[in-house]
Coordinates of N, CA and C in Angstrom, one line a residue:
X1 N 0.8 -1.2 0.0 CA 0.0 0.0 0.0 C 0.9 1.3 0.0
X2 N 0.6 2.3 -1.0 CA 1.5 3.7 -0.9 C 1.1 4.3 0.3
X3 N 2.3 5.0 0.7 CA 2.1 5.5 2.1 C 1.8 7.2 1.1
X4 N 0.5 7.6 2.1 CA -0.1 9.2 1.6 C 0.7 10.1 2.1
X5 N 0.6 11.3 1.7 CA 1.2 12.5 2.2 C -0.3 13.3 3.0
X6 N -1.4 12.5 2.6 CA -2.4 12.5 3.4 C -2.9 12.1 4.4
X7 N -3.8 12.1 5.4 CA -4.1 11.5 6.3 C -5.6 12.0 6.6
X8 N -7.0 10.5 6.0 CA -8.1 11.5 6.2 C -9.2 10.5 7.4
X9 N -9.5 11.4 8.3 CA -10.7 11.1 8.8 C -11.8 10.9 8.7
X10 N -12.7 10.1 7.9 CA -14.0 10.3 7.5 C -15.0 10.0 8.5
X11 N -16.1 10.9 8.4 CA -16.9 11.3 9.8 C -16.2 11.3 11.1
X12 N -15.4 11.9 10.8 CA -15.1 12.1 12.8 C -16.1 13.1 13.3
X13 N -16.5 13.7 13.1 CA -17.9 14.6 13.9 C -19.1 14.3 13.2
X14 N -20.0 13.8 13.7 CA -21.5 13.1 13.4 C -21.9 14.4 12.7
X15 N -23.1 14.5 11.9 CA -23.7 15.3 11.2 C -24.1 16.2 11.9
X16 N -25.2 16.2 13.4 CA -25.1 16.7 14.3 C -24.3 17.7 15.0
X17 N -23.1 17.1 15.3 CA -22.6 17.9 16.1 C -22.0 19.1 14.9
X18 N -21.5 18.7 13.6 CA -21.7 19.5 12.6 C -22.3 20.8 12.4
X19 N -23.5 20.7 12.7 CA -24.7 21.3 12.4 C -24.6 22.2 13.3
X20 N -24.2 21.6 15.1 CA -24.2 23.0 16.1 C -23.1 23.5 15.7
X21 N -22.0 23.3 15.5 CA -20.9 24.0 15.1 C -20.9 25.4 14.4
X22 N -21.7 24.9 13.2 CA -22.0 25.7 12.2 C -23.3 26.9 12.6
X23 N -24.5 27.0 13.4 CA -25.1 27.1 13.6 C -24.6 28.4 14.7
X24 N -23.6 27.9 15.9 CA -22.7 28.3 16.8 C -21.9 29.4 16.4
X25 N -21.3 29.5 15.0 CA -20.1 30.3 14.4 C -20.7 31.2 13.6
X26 N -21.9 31.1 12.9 CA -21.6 31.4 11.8 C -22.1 32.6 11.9
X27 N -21.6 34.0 10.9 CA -21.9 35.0 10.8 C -22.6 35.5 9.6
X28 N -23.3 37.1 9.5 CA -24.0 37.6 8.3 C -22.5 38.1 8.1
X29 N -22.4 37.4 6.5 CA -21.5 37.8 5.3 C -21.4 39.4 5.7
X30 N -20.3 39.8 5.4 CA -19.6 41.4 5.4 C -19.9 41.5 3.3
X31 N -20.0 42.7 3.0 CA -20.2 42.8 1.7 C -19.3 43.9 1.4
X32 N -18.3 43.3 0.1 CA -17.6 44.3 0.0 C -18.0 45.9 -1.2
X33 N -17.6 46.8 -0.9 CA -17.5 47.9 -1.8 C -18.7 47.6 -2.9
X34 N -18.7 46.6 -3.3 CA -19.4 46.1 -5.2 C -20.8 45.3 -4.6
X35 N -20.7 45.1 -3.1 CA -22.2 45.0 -2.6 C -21.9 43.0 -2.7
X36 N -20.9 42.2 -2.8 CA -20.5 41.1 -2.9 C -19.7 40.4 -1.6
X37 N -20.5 39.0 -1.6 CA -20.3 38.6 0.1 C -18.9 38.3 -0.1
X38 N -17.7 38.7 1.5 CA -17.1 38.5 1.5 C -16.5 37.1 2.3
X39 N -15.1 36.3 2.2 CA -14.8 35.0 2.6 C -14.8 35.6 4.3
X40 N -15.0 34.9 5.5 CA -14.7 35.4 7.0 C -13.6 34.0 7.3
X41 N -13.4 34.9 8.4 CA -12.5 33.6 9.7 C -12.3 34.4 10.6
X42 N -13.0 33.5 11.5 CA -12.5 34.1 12.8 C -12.0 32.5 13.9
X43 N -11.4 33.0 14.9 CA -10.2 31.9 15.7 C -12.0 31.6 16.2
X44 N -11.8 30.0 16.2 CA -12.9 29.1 16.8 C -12.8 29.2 18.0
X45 N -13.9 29.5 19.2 CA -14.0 29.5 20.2 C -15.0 29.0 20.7
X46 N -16.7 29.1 20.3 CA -17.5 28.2 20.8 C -17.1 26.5 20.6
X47 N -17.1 25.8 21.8 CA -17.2 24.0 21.4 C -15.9 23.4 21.0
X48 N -15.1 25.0 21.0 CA -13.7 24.5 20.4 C -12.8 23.2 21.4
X49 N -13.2 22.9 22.6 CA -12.6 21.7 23.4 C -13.2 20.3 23.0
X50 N -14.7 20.7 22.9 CA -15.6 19.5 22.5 C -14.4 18.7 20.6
X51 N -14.5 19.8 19.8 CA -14.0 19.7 19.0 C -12.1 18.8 19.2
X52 N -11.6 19.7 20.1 CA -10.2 19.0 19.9 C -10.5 17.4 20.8
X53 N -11.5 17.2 21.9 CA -11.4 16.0 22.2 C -11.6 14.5 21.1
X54 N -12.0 15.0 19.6 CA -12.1 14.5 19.2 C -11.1 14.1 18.3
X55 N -9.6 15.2 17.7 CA -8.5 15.5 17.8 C -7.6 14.4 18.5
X56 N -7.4 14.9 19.9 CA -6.3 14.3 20.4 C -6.3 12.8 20.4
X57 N -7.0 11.9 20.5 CA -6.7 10.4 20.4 C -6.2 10.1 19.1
X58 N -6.2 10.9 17.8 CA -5.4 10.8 16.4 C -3.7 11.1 16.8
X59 N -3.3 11.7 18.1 CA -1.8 12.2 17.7 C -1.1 11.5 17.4
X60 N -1.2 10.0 18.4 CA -0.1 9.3 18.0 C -0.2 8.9 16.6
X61 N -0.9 8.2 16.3 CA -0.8 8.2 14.8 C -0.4 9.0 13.2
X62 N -0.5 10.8 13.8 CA -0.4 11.5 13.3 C 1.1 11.5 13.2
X63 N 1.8 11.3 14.7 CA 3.5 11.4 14.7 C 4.2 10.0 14.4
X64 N 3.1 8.9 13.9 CA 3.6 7.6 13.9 C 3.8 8.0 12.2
X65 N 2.8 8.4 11.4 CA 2.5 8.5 10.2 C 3.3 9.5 9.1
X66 N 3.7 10.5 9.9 CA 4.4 12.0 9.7 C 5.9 11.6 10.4
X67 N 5.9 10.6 11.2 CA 7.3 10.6 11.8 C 7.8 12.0 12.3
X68 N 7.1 12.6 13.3 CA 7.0 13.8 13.5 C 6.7 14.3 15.0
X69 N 6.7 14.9 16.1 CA 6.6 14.6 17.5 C 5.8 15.8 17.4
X70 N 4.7 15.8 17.9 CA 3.7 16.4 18.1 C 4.3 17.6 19.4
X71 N 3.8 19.1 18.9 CA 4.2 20.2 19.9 C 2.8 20.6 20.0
X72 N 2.0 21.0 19.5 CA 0.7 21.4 19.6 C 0.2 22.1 18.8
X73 N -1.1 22.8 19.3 CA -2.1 23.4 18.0 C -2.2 24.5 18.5
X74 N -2.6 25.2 17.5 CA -3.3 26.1 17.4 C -4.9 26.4 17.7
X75 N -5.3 27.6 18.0 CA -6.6 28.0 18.0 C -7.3 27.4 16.9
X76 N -8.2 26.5 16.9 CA -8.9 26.4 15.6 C -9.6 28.2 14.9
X77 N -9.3 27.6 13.5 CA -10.2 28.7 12.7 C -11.7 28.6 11.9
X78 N -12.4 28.9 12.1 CA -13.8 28.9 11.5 C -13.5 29.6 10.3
X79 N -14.0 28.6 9.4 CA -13.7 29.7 8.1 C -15.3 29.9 7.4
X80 N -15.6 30.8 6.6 CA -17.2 31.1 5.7 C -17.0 31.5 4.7
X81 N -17.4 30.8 3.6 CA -17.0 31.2 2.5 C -18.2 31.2 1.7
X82 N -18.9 32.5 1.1 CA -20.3 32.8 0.2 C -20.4 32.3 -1.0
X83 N -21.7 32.4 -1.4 CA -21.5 31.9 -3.3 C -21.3 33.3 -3.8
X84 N -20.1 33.5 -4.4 CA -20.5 34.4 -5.4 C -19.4 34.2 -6.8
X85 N -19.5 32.7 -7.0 CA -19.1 32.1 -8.5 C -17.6 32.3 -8.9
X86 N -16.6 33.1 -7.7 CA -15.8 34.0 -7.9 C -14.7 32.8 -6.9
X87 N -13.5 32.5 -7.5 CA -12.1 31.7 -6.8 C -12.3 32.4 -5.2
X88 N -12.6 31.6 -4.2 CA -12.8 31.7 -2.9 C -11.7 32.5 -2.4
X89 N -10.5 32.1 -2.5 CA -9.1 32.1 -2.2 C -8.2 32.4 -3.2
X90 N -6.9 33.1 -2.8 CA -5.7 32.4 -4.0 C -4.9 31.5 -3.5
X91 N -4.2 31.1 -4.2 CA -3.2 30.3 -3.8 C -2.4 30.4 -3.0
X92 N -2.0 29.4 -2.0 CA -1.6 29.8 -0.7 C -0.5 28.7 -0.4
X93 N 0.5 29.3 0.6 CA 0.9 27.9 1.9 C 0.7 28.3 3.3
X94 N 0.5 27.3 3.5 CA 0.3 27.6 5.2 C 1.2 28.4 6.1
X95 N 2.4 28.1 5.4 CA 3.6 28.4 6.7 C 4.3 29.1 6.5
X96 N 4.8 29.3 5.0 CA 5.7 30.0 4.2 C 5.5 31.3 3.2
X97 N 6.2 31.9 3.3 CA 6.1 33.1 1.9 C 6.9 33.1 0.9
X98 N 7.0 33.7 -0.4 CA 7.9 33.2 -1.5 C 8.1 34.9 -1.6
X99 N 9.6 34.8 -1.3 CA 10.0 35.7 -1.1 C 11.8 35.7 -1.9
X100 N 12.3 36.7 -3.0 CA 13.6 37.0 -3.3 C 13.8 35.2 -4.1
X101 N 12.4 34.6 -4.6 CA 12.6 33.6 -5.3 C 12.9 32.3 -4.6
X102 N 12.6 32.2 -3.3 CA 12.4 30.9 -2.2 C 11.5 31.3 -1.4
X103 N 11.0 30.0 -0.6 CA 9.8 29.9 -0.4 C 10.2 30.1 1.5
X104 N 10.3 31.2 2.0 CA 10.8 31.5 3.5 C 9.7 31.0 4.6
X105 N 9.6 29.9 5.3 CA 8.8 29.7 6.6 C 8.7 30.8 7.7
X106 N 7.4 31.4 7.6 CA 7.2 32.1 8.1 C 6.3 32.2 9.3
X107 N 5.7 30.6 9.7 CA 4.5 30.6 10.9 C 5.0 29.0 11.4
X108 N 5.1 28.8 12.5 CA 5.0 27.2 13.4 C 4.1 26.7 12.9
X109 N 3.8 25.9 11.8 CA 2.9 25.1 11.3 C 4.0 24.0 10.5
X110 N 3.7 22.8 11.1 CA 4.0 21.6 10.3 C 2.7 20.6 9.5
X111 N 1.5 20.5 10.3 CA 0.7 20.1 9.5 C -0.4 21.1 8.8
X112 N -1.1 20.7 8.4 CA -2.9 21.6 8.3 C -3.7 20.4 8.6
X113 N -5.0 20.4 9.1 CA -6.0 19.8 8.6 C -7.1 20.7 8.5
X114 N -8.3 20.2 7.7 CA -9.6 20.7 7.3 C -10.6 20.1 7.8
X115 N -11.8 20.3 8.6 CA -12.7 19.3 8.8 C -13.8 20.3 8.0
X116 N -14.5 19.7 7.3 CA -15.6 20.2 6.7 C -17.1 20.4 7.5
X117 N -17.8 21.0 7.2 CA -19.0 21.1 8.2 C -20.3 21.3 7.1
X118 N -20.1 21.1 6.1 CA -21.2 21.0 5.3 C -21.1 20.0 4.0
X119 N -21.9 19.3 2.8 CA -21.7 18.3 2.1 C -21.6 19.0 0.8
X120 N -20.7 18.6 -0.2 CA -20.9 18.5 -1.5 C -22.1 18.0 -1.8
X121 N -22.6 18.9 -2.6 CA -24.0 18.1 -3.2 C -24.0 19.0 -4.6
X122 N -24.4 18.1 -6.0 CA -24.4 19.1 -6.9 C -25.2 18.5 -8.1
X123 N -26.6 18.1 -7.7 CA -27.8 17.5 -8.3 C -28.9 17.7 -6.8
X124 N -30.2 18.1 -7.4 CA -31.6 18.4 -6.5 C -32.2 17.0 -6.1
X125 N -32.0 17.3 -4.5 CA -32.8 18.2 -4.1 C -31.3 18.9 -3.0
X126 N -31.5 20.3 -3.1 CA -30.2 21.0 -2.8 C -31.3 21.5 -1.3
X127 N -29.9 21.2 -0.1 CA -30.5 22.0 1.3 C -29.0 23.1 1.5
X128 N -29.6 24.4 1.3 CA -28.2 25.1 1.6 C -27.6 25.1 3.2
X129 N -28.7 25.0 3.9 CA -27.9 24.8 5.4 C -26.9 23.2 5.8
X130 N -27.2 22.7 4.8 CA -25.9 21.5 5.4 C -25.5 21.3 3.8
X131 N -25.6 21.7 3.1 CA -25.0 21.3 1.6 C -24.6 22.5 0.9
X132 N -23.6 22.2 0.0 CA -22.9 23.1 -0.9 C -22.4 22.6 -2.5
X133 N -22.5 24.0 -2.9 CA -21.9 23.3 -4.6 C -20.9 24.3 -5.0
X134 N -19.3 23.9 -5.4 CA -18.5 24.3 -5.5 C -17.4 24.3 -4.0
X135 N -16.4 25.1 -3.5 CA -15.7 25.3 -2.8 C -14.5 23.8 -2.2
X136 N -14.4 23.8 -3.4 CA -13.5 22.9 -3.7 C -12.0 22.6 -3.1
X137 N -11.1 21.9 -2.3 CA -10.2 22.4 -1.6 C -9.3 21.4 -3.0
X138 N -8.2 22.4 -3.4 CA -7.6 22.2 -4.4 C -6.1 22.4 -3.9
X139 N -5.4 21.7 -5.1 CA -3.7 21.4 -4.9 C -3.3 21.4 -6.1
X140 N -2.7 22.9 -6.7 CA -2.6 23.0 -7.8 C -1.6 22.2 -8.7
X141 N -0.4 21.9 -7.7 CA 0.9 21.5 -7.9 C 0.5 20.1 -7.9
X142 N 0.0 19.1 -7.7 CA -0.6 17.6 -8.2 C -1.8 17.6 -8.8
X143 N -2.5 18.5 -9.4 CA -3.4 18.5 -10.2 C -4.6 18.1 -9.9
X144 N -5.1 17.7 -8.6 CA -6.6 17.6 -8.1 C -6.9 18.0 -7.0
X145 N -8.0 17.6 -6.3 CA -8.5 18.5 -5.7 C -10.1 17.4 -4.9
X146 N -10.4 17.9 -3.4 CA -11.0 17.2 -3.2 C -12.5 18.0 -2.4
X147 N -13.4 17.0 -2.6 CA -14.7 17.9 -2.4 C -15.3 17.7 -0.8
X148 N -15.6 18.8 -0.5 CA -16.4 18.3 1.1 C -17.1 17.9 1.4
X149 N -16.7 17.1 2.6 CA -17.6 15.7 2.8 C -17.5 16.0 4.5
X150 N -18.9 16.1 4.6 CA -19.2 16.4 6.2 C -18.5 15.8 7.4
X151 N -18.1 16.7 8.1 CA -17.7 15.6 9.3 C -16.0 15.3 9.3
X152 N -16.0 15.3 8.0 CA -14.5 14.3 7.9 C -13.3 15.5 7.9
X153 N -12.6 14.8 8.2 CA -10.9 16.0 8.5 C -10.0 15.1 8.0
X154 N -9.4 16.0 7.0 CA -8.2 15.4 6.3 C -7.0 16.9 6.8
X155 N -5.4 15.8 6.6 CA -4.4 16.4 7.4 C -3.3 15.9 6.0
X156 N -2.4 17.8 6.1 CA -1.4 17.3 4.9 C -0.8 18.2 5.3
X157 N 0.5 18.5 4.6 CA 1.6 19.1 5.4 C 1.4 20.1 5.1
X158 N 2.4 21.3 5.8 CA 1.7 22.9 5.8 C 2.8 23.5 4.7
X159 N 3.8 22.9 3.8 CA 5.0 23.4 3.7 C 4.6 23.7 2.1
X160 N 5.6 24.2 1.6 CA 5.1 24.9 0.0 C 4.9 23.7 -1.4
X161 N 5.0 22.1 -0.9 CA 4.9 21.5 -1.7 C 3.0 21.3 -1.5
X162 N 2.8 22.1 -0.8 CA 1.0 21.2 -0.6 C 0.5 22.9 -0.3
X163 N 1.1 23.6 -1.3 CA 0.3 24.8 -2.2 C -1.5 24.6 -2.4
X164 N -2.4 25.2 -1.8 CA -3.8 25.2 -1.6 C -4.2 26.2 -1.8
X165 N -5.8 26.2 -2.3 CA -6.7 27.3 -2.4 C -8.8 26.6 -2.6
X166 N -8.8 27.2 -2.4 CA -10.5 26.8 -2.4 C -11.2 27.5 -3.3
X167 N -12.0 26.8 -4.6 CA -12.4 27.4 -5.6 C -13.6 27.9 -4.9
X168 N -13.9 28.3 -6.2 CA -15.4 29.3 -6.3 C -16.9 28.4 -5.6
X169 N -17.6 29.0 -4.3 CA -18.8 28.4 -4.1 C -19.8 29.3 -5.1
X170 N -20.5 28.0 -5.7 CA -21.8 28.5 -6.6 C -22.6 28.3 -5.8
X171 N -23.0 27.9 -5.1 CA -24.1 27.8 -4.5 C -24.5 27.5 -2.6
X172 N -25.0 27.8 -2.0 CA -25.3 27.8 -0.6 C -23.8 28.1 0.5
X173 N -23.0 28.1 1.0 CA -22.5 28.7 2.0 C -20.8 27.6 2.5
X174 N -20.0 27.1 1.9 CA -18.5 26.9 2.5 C -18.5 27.2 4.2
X175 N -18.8 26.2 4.8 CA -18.2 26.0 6.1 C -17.2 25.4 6.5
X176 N -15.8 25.5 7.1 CA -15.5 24.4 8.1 C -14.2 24.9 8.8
X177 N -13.5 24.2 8.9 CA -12.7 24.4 10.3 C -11.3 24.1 9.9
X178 N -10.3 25.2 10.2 CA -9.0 24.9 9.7 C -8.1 24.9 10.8
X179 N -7.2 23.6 11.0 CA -6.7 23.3 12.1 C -5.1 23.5 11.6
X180 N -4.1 23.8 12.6 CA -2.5 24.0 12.3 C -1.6 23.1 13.8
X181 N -1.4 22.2 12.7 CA -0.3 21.6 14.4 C 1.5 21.9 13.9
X182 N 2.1 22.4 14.7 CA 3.4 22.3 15.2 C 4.0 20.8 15.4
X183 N 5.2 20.7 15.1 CA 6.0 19.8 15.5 C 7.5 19.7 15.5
X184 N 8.3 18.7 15.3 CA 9.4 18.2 15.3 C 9.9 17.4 14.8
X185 N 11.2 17.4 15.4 CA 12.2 15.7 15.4 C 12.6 15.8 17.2
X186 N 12.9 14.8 17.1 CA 13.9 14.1 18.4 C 12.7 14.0 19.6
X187 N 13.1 13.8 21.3 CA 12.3 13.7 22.1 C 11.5 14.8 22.7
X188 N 11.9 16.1 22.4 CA 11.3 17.2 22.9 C 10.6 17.9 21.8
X189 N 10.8 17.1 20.8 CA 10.1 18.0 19.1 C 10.7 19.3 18.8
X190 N 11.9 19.8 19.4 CA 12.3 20.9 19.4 C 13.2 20.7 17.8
X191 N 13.4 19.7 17.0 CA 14.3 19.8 16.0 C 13.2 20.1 14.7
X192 N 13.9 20.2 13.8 CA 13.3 20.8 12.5 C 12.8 19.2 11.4
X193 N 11.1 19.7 11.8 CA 11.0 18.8 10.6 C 10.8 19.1 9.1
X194 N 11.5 17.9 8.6 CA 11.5 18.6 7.5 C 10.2 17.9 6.6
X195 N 9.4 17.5 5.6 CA 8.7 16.7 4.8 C 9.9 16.0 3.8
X196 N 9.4 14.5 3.7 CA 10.5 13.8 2.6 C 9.6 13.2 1.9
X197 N 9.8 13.8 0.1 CA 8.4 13.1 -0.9 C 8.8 12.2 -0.8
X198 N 10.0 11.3 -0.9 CA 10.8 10.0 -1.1 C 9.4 8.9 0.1
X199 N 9.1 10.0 1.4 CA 8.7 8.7 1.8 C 7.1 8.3 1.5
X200 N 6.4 9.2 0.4 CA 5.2 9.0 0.0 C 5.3 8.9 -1.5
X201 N 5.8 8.2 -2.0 CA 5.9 7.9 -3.2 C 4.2 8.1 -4.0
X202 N 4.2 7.7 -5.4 CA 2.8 7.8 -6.0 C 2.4 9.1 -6.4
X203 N 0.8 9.3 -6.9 CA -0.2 10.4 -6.3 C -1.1 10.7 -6.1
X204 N -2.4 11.1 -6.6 CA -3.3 11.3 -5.6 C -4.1 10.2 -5.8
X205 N -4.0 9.0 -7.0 CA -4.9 7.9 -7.4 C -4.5 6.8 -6.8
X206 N -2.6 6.5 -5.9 CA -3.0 6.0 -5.2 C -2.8 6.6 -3.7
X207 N -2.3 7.7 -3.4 CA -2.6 8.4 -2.0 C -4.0 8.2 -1.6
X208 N -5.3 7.8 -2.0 CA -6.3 7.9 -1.3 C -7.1 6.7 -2.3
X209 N -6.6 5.3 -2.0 CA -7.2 4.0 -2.5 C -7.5 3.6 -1.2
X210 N -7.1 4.4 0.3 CA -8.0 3.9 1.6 C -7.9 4.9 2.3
X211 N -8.9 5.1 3.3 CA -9.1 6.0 4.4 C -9.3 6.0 5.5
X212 N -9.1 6.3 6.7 CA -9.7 5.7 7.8 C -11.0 5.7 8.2

């Protein structure tokens, strides 16, 4: 079996508890200048414990899998992203800036993950409070891209080979939750990890032929 540079959780938060999350966070859209809703985030704070309890029983696995010694997280982020047909985001990395033609680490982030809070859906009957069409989490640099699927959290490294952005929502409302863990090498995690493609060979057809 290829070992992924991914690592996804499917349904780790029931539909439910989903649903208060979203319900809990969510704000009226800010509109910019042109009268057009704009993308939000703000740092997660309602439920945000309930949420990492569900988190921490993945660590070891995550530093078994990453070969990586877990330092900790960050504030989760609530993100909201509107329809307005328009690339959600640009293109981004988590940790780094591209700066004098290299790519300079700029934030304590070794992984990312995403847990989504609402479903791809893109055939009727359409519910915009728990479904969406468009908002796509995309990886320009391996050429696909994967659609949201409630509940589930998938985790990939924060460094400038796993370059992201989230296309255009056409329709009903982009929810979910953006998580950043720190890490290491050695016993205190204090050393520098680095990502090695060498040890995830393949790509995305067979990085995700299983899931947990």
């Amino acid at each position: 079996m290829t070992k992924s540079p991914f690592l996804t959780y499917q349904y780790l938060l029931d539909p439910d508890f989903c649903d208060e999350i979203a319900r809990s966070v969510r704000v009226e859209p800010l509109l910019s200048q042109d009268g057009v809703p704009e993308p939000q985030e703000r740092y997660f704070l309602p439920l945000e414990e309930r949420i990492f309890n569900h988190i921490k029983p993945l660590v070891p696995e995550i530093e078994k899998h990453y070969n990586i010694k877990y330092r900790g997280t960050e504030h989760l982020i609530f993100q909201q992203f509107p329809a307005t047909g328009k690339q959600a985001e640009p293109p981004h990395c988590e940790n780094a800036v591209f700066k004098r033609k290299k790519w300079i680490k700029v934030k304590d982030r070794d992984l990312t993950g995403i847990i989504w809070l609402k479903d791809y859906q893109e055939t009727p009957p359409f519910d915009q409070k728990t479904q969406v069409l468009g908002g796509k989490l995309e990886f320009p640099i391996y050429n696909f891209g994967l659609q949201a699927q409630k509940g589930t959290m998938v985790i990939y490294p924060a460094n400038e080979r796993f370059i992201s952005l989230t296309t255009a929502v056409l329709v009903g409302e982009l929810q979910c939750i953006r998580i950043h863990i720190a890490g290491g090498v050695g016993e205190d995690g204090e050393g520098v990890w680095v990502y090695q493609p060498a040890d995830y060979p393949g790509d995305y057809r067979s990085w995700f032929e299983t899931v947990v």
